[in-house]
Structures are given as structure tokens and as C-alpha cells.
């Protein structure tokens, strides 16, 4: 089943928030994040874990650091890469400006 823009955006937003929290030295339980996303979007926790690895792949394409333990998984379509990249750009602006 294809991922909607809303699902991708939720995953990217959660990824960026995890990344920010980890950079501040906070403890993040990734499985809890996956569980929340899975419940919200009616997908499995594993689906979100793998999607987070796709997001890591996009970060690697951008030459940026990704979350430890979420090694880049490159089996992601070119259109999905473009959508994830746009979500990263949009969400990083929003989150860093305190509008999240």
C-alpha cells in the first residue's frame, strides 16, 4: 500500500523531533514513536521503523547525519525520496522556528 503525503510527513516530523532530542542528549525510545505513528496511521510499527531508515537514506543523500541505529535503507522510490526531502525541508523550518 502506497504511503500518503500525510503519513510521510508524520514520519519525517517524528524523525526530526527524535534527531533534535538525541542531539540534546535526551533519551528517545524509538519503538514508542513507531507505536504512536502506527496507531495514528493504521500501519505496523515495523513499517514506520523501515520508513525511518528510508528517511536516514535521504539524509545521507543530503550529506547529513542520520539517527544512530536507523541505518539508511535505500529501497525507496525516486518520487518518495523527493517527497521525503521536501518534508524534511518544510518541517525543519517549522520545528526550528518553534511552530511545530
GROMACS .gro file of N, CA and C in nm:
model
  300
    1UNK      N    1   0.084  -0.118   0.000
    1UNK     CA    2   0.000   0.000   0.000
    1UNK      C    3   0.089   0.125   0.000
    2UNK      N    4   0.061   0.216  -0.091
    2UNK     CA    5   0.138   0.339  -0.102
    2UNK      C    6   0.120   0.427   0.021
    3UNK      N    7   0.225   0.502   0.052
    3UNK     CA    8   0.219   0.594   0.165
    3UNK      C    9   0.164   0.728   0.120
    4UNK      N   10   0.075   0.784   0.199
    4UNK     CA   11   0.021   0.916   0.169
    4UNK      C   12   0.121   1.023   0.210
    5UNK      N   13   0.102   1.141   0.157
    5UNK     CA   14   0.187   1.254   0.195
    5UNK      C   15   0.177   1.280   0.345
    6UNK      N   16   0.057   1.265   0.400
    6UNK     CA   17   0.037   1.285   0.544
    6UNK      C   18   0.118   1.185   0.626
    7UNK      N   19   0.118   1.058   0.584
    7UNK     CA   20   0.196   0.955   0.656
    7UNK      C   21   0.345   0.986   0.648
    8UNK      N   22   0.392   1.021   0.528
    8UNK     CA   23   0.534   1.053   0.512
    8UNK      C   24   0.572   1.176   0.597
    9UNK      N   25   0.486   1.276   0.595
    9UNK     CA   26   0.513   1.397   0.671
    9UNK      C   27   0.516   1.368   0.821
   10UNK      N   28   0.425   1.285   0.870
   10UNK     CA   29   0.425   1.247   1.012
   10UNK      C   30   0.554   1.175   1.050
   11UNK      N   31   0.599   1.085   0.962
   11UNK     CA   32   0.722   1.011   0.988
   11UNK      C   33   0.842   1.104   0.990
   12UNK      N   34   0.849   1.195   0.894
   12UNK     CA   35   0.960   1.290   0.888
   12UNK      C   36   0.960   1.381   1.011
   13UNK      N   37   0.844   1.430   1.048
   13UNK     CA   38   0.834   1.518   1.164
   13UNK      C   39   0.882   1.445   1.290
   14UNK      N   40   0.838   1.321   1.308
   14UNK     CA   41   0.881   1.241   1.424
   14UNK      C   42   1.032   1.218   1.420
   15UNK      N   43   1.085   1.191   1.301
   15UNK     CA   44   1.229   1.168   1.284
   15UNK      C   45   1.307   1.292   1.326
   16UNK      N   46   1.265   1.408   1.277
   16UNK     CA   47   1.335   1.533   1.309
   16UNK      C   48   1.328   1.560   1.459
   17UNK      N   49   1.213   1.536   1.519
   17UNK     CA   50   1.199   1.557   1.663
   17UNK      C   51   1.290   1.462   1.740
   18UNK      N   52   1.298   1.335   1.697
   18UNK     CA   53   1.389   1.239   1.761
   18UNK      C   54   1.534   1.286   1.747
   19UNK      N   55   1.568   1.328   1.628
   19UNK     CA   56   1.704   1.374   1.598
   19UNK      C   57   1.741   1.492   1.688
   20UNK      N   58   1.650   1.587   1.703
   20UNK     CA   59   1.673   1.704   1.787
   20UNK      C   60   1.688   1.664   1.934
   21UNK      N   61   1.600   1.576   1.980
   21UNK     CA   62   1.607   1.532   2.120
   21UNK      C   63   1.738   1.459   2.147
   22UNK      N   64   1.778   1.372   2.056
   22UNK     CA   65   1.903   1.299   2.073
   22UNK      C   66   2.022   1.394   2.075
   23UNK      N   67   2.018   1.497   1.992
   23UNK     CA   68   2.130   1.593   1.987
   23UNK      C   69   2.141   1.671   2.118
   24UNK      N   70   2.031   1.680   2.194
   24UNK     CA   71   2.033   1.746   2.324
   24UNK      C   72   2.066   1.649   2.437
   25UNK      N   73   2.092   1.522   2.400
   25UNK     CA   74   2.128   1.422   2.500
   25UNK      C   75   2.009   1.358   2.569
   26UNK      N   76   1.891   1.380   2.517
   26UNK     CA   77   1.771   1.320   2.576
   26UNK      C   78   1.761   1.173   2.534
   27UNK      N   79   1.693   1.096   2.616
   27UNK     CA   80   1.668   0.955   2.585
   27UNK      C   81   1.543   0.946   2.498
   28UNK      N   82   1.554   0.870   2.390
   28UNK     CA   83   1.442   0.851   2.298
   28UNK      C   84   1.419   0.701   2.283
   29UNK      N   85   1.297   0.658   2.305
   29UNK     CA   86   1.261   0.517   2.283
   29UNK      C   87   1.191   0.512   2.147
   30UNK      N   88   1.268   0.471   2.047
   30UNK     CA   89   1.218   0.472   1.909
   30UNK      C   90   1.092   0.388   1.895
   31UNK      N   91   1.088   0.274   1.962
   31UNK     CA   92   0.973   0.184   1.950
   31UNK      C   93   0.843   0.254   1.992
   32UNK      N   94   0.851   0.342   2.091
   32UNK     CA   95   0.731   0.417   2.133
   32UNK      C   96   0.685   0.511   2.022
   33UNK      N   97   0.781   0.573   1.955
   33UNK     CA   98   0.749   0.663   1.843
   33UNK      C   99   0.680   0.584   1.732
   34UNK      N  100   0.737   0.468   1.698
   34UNK     CA  101   0.679   0.384   1.593
   34UNK      C  102   0.537   0.341   1.631
   35UNK      N  103   0.519   0.308   1.759
   35UNK     CA  104   0.388   0.263   1.807
   35UNK      C  105   0.285   0.375   1.791
   36UNK      N  106   0.322   0.497   1.828
   36UNK     CA  107   0.231   0.611   1.816
   36UNK      C  108   0.194   0.637   1.669
   37UNK      N  109   0.296   0.634   1.583
   37UNK     CA  110   0.271   0.656   1.440
   37UNK      C  111   0.184   0.545   1.381
   38UNK      N  112   0.211   0.421   1.421
   38UNK     CA  113   0.135   0.307   1.370
   38UNK      C  114  -0.012   0.319   1.409
   39UNK      N  115  -0.038   0.359   1.532
   39UNK     CA  116  -0.176   0.374   1.578
   39UNK      C  117  -0.247   0.487   1.504
   40UNK      N  118  -0.175   0.595   1.480
   40UNK     CA  119  -0.234   0.711   1.414
   40UNK      C  120  -0.267   0.682   1.267
   41UNK      N  121  -0.181   0.604   1.201
   41UNK     CA  122  -0.194   0.585   1.056
   41UNK      C  123  -0.232   0.443   1.013
   42UNK      N  124  -0.264   0.357   1.109
   42UNK     CA  125  -0.308   0.222   1.076
   42UNK      C  126  -0.206   0.145   0.991
   43UNK      N  127  -0.080   0.154   1.034
   43UNK     CA  128   0.029   0.075   0.975
   43UNK      C  129   0.101   0.005   1.089
   44UNK      N  130   0.190  -0.087   1.054
   44UNK     CA  131   0.263  -0.157   1.159
   44UNK      C  132   0.380  -0.072   1.210
   45UNK      N  133   0.422  -0.103   1.331
   45UNK     CA  134   0.540  -0.037   1.388
   45UNK      C  135   0.661  -0.063   1.299
   46UNK      N  136   0.673  -0.185   1.249
   46UNK     CA  137   0.785  -0.221   1.161
   46UNK      C  138   0.785  -0.136   1.035
   47UNK      N  139   0.667  -0.106   0.982
   47UNK     CA  140   0.658  -0.022   0.862
   47UNK      C  141   0.719   0.115   0.890
   48UNK      N  142   0.689   0.170   1.008
   48UNK     CA  143   0.745   0.301   1.042
   48UNK      C  144   0.894   0.293   1.072
   49UNK      N  145   0.937   0.184   1.133
   49UNK     CA  146   1.081   0.168   1.157
   49UNK      C  147   1.156   0.168   1.023
   50UNK      N  148   1.105   0.093   0.927
   50UNK     CA  149   1.170   0.087   0.797
   50UNK      C  150   1.163   0.222   0.725
   51UNK      N  151   1.050   0.291   0.738
   51UNK     CA  152   1.037   0.423   0.675
   51UNK      C  153   1.138   0.519   0.735
   52UNK      N  154   1.164   0.507   0.865
   52UNK     CA  155   1.266   0.592   0.929
   52UNK      C  156   1.404   0.565   0.868
   53UNK      N  157   1.429   0.440   0.832
   53UNK     CA  158   1.556   0.407   0.766
   53UNK      C  159   1.561   0.470   0.626
   54UNK      N  160   1.447   0.478   0.559
   54UNK     CA  161   1.442   0.549   0.430
   54UNK      C  162   1.471   0.697   0.450
   55UNK      N  163   1.420   0.754   0.558
   55UNK     CA  164   1.446   0.894   0.588
   55UNK      C  165   1.596   0.913   0.616
   56UNK      N  166   1.657   0.818   0.686
   56UNK     CA  167   1.803   0.823   0.706
   56UNK      C  168   1.875   0.823   0.572
   57UNK      N  169   1.825   0.744   0.477
   57UNK     CA  170   1.886   0.738   0.345
   57UNK      C  171   1.880   0.875   0.278
   58UNK      N  172   1.767   0.942   0.288
   58UNK     CA  173   1.754   1.075   0.228
   58UNK      C  174   1.850   1.172   0.297
   59UNK      N  175   1.862   1.163   0.429
   59UNK     CA  176   1.961   1.247   0.498
   59UNK      C  177   2.101   1.218   0.445
   60UNK      N  178   2.133   1.092   0.421
   60UNK     CA  179   2.266   1.058   0.367
   60UNK      C  180   2.285   1.116   0.228
   61UNK      N  181   2.179   1.116   0.145
   61UNK     CA  182   2.188   1.176   0.012
   61UNK      C  183   2.214   1.326   0.022
   62UNK      N  184   2.162   1.388   0.128
   62UNK     CA  185   2.181   1.531   0.151
   62UNK      C  186   2.316   1.562   0.216
   63UNK      N  187   2.393   1.455   0.245
   63UNK     CA  188   2.523   1.472   0.307
   63UNK      C  189   2.515   1.508   0.455
   64UNK      N  190   2.407   1.465   0.518
   64UNK     CA  191   2.384   1.499   0.658
   64UNK      C  192   2.381   1.375   0.745
   65UNK      N  193   2.400   1.395   0.876
   65UNK     CA  194   2.398   1.284   0.970
   65UNK      C  195   2.256   1.233   0.989
   66UNK      N  196   2.245   1.102   1.014
   66UNK     CA  197   2.116   1.041   1.041
   66UNK      C  198   2.120   0.984   1.182
   67UNK      N  199   2.007   0.936   1.229
   67UNK     CA  200   1.995   0.884   1.365
   67UNK      C  201   2.066   0.749   1.375
   68UNK      N  202   2.152   0.738   1.477
   68UNK     CA  203   2.222   0.612   1.503
   68UNK      C  204   2.119   0.501   1.525
   69UNK      N  205   2.145   0.385   1.468
   69UNK     CA  206   2.053   0.273   1.481
   69UNK      C  207   1.947   0.269   1.373
   70UNK      N  208   1.938   0.375   1.295
   70UNK     CA  209   1.846   0.377   1.181
   70UNK      C  210   1.929   0.390   1.054
   71UNK      N  211   2.004   0.284   1.026
   71UNK     CA  212   2.092   0.285   0.910
   71UNK      C  213   2.013   0.306   0.782
   72UNK      N  214   2.069   0.384   0.690
   72UNK     CA  215   1.999   0.414   0.565
   72UNK      C  216   1.957   0.289   0.487
   73UNK      N  217   1.830   0.285   0.451
   73UNK     CA  218   1.776   0.179   0.366
   73UNK      C  219   1.741   0.244   0.233
   74UNK      N  220   1.809   0.202   0.128
   74UNK     CA  221   1.794   0.273   0.001
   74UNK      C  222   1.685   0.221  -0.090
   75UNK      N  223   1.608   0.123  -0.047
   75UNK     CA  224   1.497   0.073  -0.130
   75UNK      C  225   1.378   0.167  -0.117
   76UNK      N  226   1.392   0.282  -0.181
   76UNK     CA  227   1.286   0.382  -0.175
   76UNK      C  228   1.275   0.446  -0.314
   77UNK      N  229   1.154   0.462  -0.362
   77UNK     CA  230   1.134   0.516  -0.496
   77UNK      C  231   1.177   0.662  -0.507
   78UNK      N  232   1.214   0.701  -0.627
   78UNK     CA  233   1.263   0.836  -0.652
   78UNK      C  234   1.158   0.941  -0.617
   79UNK      N  235   1.030   0.914  -0.642
   79UNK     CA  236   0.925   1.009  -0.607
   79UNK      C  237   0.910   1.022  -0.456
   80UNK      N  238   0.926   0.910  -0.386
   80UNK     CA  239   0.918   0.913  -0.240
   80UNK      C  240   1.038   0.988  -0.183
   81UNK      N  241   1.155   0.970  -0.243
   81UNK     CA  242   1.274   1.046  -0.200
   81UNK      C  243   1.246   1.195  -0.209
   82UNK      N  244   1.189   1.238  -0.321
   82UNK     CA  245   1.160   1.380  -0.340
   82UNK      C  246   1.059   1.430  -0.236
   83UNK      N  247   0.958   1.350  -0.207
   83UNK     CA  248   0.857   1.389  -0.107
   83UNK      C  249   0.920   1.397   0.031
   84UNK      N  250   1.002   1.298   0.067
   84UNK     CA  251   1.069   1.299   0.197
   84UNK      C  252   1.161   1.421   0.208
   85UNK      N  253   1.234   1.449   0.101
   85UNK     CA  254   1.325   1.565   0.103
   85UNK      C  255   1.247   1.695   0.126
   86UNK      N  256   1.134   1.710   0.061
   86UNK     CA  257   1.051   1.830   0.079
   86UNK      C  258   0.997   1.835   0.222
   87UNK      N  259   0.953   1.722   0.274
   87UNK     CA  260   0.903   1.716   0.412
   87UNK      C  261   1.012   1.755   0.511
   88UNK      N  262   1.134   1.708   0.487
   88UNK     CA  263   1.246   1.745   0.574
   88UNK      C  264   1.264   1.896   0.573
   89UNK      N  265   1.271   1.953   0.455
   89UNK     CA  266   1.291   2.097   0.441
   89UNK      C  267   1.180   2.176   0.510
   90UNK      N  268   1.057   2.140   0.483
   90UNK     CA  269   0.942   2.211   0.541
   90UNK      C  270   0.938   2.198   0.693
   91UNK      N  271   0.959   2.076   0.742
   91UNK     CA  272   0.949   2.052   0.886
   91UNK      C  273   1.066   2.108   0.964
   92UNK      N  274   1.185   2.105   0.909
   92UNK     CA  275   1.299   2.162   0.981
   92UNK      C  276   1.278   2.313   1.000
   93UNK      N  277   1.223   2.379   0.901
   93UNK     CA  278   1.195   2.524   0.915
   93UNK      C  279   1.092   2.547   1.024
   94UNK      N  280   0.985   2.469   1.021
   94UNK     CA  281   0.876   2.485   1.119
   94UNK      C  282   0.922   2.453   1.260
   95UNK      N  283   0.990   2.338   1.277
   95UNK     CA  284   1.032   2.295   1.409
   95UNK      C  285   1.137   2.389   1.467
   96UNK      N  286   1.232   2.433   1.384
   96UNK     CA  287   1.337   2.522   1.436
   96UNK      C  288   1.284   2.661   1.468
   97UNK      N  289   1.172   2.699   1.408
   97UNK     CA  290   1.115   2.831   1.437
   97UNK      C  291   1.016   2.824   1.554
   98UNK      N  292   0.997   2.703   1.609
   98UNK     CA  293   0.910   2.686   1.725
   98UNK      C  294   0.763   2.677   1.691
   99UNK      N  295   0.729   2.653   1.566
   99UNK     CA  296   0.588   2.645   1.525
   99UNK      C  297   0.533   2.503   1.522
  100UNK      N  298   0.614   2.406   1.559
  100UNK     CA  299   0.572   2.266   1.548
  100UNK      C  300   0.460   2.230   1.642
   0.00000   0.00000   0.00000
